[in-house]
CSV table of C-alpha atoms in Angstrom, one decimal:
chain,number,residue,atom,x,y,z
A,279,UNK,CA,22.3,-27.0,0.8
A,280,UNK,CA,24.8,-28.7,3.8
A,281,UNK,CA,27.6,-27.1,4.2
A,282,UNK,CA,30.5,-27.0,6.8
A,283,UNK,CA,31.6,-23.9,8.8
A,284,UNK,CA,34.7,-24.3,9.9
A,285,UNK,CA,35.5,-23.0,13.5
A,286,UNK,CA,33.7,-19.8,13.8
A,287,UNK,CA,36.4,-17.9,15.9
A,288,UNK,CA,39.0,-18.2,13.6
A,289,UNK,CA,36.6,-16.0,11.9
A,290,UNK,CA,34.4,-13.4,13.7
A,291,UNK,CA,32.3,-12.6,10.5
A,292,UNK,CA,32.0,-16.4,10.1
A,293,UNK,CA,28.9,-18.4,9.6
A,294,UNK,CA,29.0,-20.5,13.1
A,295,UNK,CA,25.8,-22.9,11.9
A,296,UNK,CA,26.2,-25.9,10.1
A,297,UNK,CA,23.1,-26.8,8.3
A,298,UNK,CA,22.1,-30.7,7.5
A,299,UNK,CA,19.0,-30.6,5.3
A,300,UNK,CA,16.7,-27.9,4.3
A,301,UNK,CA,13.1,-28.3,3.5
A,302,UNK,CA,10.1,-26.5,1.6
A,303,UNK,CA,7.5,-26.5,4.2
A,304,UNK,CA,5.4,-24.1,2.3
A,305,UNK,CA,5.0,-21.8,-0.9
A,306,UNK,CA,2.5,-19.7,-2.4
A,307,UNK,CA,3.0,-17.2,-5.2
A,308,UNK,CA,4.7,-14.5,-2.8
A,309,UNK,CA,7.0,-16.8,-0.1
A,310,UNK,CA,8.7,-19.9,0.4
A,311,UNK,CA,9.1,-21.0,3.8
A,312,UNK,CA,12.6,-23.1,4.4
A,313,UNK,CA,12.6,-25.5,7.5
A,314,UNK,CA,16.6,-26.4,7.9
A,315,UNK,CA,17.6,-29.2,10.0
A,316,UNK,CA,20.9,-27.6,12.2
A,317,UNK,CA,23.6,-27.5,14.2
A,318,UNK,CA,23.8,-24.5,16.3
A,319,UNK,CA,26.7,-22.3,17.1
A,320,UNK,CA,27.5,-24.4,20.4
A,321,UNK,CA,26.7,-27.6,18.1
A,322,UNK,CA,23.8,-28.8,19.6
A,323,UNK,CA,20.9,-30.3,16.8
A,324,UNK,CA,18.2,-27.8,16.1
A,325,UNK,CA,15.7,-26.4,13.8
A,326,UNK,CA,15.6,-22.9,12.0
A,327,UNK,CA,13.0,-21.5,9.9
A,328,UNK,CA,13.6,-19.1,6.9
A,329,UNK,CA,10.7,-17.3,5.1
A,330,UNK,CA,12.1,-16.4,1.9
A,331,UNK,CA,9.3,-13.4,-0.4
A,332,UNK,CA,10.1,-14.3,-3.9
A,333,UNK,CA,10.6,-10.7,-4.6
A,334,UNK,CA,12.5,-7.5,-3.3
A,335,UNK,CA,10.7,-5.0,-1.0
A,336,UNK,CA,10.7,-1.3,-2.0
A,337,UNK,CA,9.9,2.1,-0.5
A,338,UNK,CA,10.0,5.7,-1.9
A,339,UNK,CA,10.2,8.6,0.1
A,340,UNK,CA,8.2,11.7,-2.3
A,341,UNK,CA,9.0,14.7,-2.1
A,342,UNK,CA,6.9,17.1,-3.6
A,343,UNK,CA,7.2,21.2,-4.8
A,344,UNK,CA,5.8,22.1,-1.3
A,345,UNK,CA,8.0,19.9,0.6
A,346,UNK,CA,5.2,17.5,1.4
A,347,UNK,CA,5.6,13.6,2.0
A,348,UNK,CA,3.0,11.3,0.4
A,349,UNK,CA,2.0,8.7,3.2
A,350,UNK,CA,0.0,5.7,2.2
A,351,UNK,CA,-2.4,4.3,4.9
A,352,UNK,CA,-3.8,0.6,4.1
A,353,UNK,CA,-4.6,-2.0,6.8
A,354,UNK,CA,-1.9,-4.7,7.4
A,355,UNK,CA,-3.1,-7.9,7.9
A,356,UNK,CA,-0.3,-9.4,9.2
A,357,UNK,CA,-0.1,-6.9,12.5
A,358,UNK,CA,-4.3,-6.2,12.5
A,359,UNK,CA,-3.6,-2.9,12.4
A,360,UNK,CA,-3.9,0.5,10.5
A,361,UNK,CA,-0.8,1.6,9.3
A,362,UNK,CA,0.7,5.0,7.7
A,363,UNK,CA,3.9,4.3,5.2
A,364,UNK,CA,6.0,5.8,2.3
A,365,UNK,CA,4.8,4.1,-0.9
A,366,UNK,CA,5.8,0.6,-0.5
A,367,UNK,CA,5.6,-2.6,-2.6
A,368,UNK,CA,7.7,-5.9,-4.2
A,369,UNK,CA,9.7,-5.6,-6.8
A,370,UNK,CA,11.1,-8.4,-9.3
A,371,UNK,CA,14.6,-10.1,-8.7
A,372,UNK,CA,15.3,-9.3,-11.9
A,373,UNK,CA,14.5,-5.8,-12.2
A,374,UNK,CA,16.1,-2.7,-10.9
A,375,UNK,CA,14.5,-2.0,-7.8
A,376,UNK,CA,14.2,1.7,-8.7
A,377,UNK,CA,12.1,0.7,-11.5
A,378,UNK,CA,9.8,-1.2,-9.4
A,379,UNK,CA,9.5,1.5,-6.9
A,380,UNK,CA,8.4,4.0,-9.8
A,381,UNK,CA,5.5,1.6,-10.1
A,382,UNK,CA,4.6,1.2,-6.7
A,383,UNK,CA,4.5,4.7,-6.7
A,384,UNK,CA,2.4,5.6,-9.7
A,385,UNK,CA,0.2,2.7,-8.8
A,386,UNK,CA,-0.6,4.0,-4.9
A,387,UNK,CA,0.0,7.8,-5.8
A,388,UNK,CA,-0.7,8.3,-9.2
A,389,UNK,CA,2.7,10.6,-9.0
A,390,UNK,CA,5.6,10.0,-11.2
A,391,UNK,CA,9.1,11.7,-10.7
A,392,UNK,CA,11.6,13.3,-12.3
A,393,UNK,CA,14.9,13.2,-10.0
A,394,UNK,CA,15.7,9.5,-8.0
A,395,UNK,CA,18.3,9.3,-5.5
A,396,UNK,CA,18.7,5.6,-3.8
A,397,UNK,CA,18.5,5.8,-0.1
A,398,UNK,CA,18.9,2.9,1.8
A,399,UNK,CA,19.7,-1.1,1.7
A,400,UNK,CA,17.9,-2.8,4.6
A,401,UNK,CA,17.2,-6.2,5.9
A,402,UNK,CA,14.1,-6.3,7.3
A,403,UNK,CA,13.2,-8.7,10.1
A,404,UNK,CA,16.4,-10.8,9.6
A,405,UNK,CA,16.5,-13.4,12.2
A,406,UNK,CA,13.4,-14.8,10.5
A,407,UNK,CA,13.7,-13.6,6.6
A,408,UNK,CA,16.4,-13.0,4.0
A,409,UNK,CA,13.5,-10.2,2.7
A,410,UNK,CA,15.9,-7.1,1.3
A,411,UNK,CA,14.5,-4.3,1.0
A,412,UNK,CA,15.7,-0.8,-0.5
A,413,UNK,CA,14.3,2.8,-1.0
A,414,UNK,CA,14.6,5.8,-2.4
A,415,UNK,CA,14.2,9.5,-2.1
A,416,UNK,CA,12.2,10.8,-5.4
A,417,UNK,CA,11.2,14.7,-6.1
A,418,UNK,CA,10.4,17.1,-9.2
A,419,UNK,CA,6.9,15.1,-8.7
A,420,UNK,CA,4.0,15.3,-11.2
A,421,UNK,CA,0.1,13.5,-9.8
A,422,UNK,CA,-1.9,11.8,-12.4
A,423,UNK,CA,-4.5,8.7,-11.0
A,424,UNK,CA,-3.5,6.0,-8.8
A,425,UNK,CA,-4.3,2.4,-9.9
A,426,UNK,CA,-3.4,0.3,-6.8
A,427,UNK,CA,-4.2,-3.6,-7.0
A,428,UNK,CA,-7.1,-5.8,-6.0
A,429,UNK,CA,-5.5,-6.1,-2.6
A,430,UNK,CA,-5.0,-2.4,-1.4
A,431,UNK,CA,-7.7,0.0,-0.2
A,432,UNK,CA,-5.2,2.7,0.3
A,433,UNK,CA,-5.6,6.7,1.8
A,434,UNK,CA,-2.9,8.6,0.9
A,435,UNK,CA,-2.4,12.0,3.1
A,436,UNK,CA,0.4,14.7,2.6
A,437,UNK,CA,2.6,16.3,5.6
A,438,UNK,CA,5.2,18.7,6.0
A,439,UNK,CA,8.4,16.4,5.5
A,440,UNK,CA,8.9,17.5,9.2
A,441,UNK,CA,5.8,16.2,10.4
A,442,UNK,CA,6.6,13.0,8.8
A,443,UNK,CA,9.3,12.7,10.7
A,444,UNK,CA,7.7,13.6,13.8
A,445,UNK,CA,4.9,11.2,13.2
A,446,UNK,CA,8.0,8.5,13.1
A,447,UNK,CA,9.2,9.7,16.1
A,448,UNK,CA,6.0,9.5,18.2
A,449,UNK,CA,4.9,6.0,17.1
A,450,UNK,CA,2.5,7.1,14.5
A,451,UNK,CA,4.5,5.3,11.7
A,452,UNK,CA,6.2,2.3,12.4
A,453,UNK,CA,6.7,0.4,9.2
A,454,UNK,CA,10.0,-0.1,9.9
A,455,UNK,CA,11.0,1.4,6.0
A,456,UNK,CA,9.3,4.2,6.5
A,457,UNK,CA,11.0,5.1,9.9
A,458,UNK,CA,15.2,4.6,8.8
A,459,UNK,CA,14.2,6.1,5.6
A,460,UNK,CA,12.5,9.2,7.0
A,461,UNK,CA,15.2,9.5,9.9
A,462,UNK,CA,17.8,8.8,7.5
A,463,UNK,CA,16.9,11.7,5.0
A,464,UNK,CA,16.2,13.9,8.3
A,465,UNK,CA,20.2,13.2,9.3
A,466,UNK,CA,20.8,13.8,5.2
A,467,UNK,CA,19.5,17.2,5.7
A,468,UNK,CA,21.6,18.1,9.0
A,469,UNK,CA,24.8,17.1,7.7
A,470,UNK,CA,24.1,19.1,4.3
A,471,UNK,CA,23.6,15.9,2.5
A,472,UNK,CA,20.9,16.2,0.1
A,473,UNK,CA,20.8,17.8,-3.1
A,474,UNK,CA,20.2,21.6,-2.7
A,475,UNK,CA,16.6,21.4,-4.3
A,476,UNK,CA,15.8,19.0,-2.1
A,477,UNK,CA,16.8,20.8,0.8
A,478,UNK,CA,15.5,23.8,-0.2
A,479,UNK,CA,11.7,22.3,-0.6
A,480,UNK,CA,11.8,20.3,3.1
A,481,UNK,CA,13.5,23.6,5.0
A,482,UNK,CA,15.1,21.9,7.9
């Protein structure tokens, strides 16, 4: 929708562009992709294209009695790759994220938990999506049968919550969730952060 901007330095959180018409370029069940006709920060006409996921992103860091993290492995097709991950998947708008991440991770784990702790908020790939994504740490973990969707052909592996983060740290994971959440939790632990249970089972 146009709207005006005002002078961006009279406000350093501002928004400097001024956008003159937005258009639906394309939409499936999943995104939207927004083509906005602009003016630029230095006012000069231009184009800017916004893919918006018509859902929220979610992640889930388990933890389980051993102090093992669940990875997920599932080719991306987007990257052509192989890639390792925390349980991962969209979530309704209208739902609490947690919620949806309990599903994603019952449907690619087959566990369930019985302690949630939100982790982080992210923005994920933001000068080209408004995609928001946020995750959780989860323990007290029970495993029952995974039922993921027509679309995953998942492996799921567990690791030493330290090895997880070492696999993070040498470029073995690099879905970008997985990563902050995993380094986040690691800095959690460091500064005395985390619920003692949960400290207790990763032994940092």
């Amino acid at each position: 929708m146009p709207h005006d901007t005002g002078n961006p330095g009279d406000n350093p959180e501002g928004n400097p562009w001024t956008v003159l018409t937005s258009t639906m370029k394309y939409e499936n069940p999943w995104i939207e992709v927004i083509e906005h006709q602009v003016l630029t920060p230095k006012g000069t006409p231009g184009i800017y294209g916004v893919v918006r996921p018509r859902s929220l992103a979610t992640g889930v860091v388990p933890i389980d009695d051993q102090g093992n993290v669940t990875l997920v492995g599932q080719y991306r097709f987007p990257l052509e790759r192989y890639s390792w991950e925390i349980p991962e998947g969209g979530g309704d708008k209208g739902v609490d994220p947690q919620v949806s991440a309990a599903r994603e991770l019952l449907e690619e784990t087959g566990q369930t938990a019985r302690h949630w702790m939100p982790l982080m908020t992210l923005h994920l790939s933001n000068c080209i999506t408004d995609e928001v994504a946020y995750t959780f740490l989860a323990w007290g973990l029970e495993q029952g049968a995974a039922c993921p969707d027509d679309t995953e052909v998942l492996a799921t592996r567990r690791v030493p919550f330290a090895e997880a983060v070492a696999m993070a740290m040498r470029g073995e994971i690099t879905d970008s969730m997985a990563v902050a959440s995993l380094l986040k939790l690691r800095l959690m632990a460091a500064d005395g952060q985390l619920p003692d249970d949960v400290a207790r089972l990763i032994r940092l």
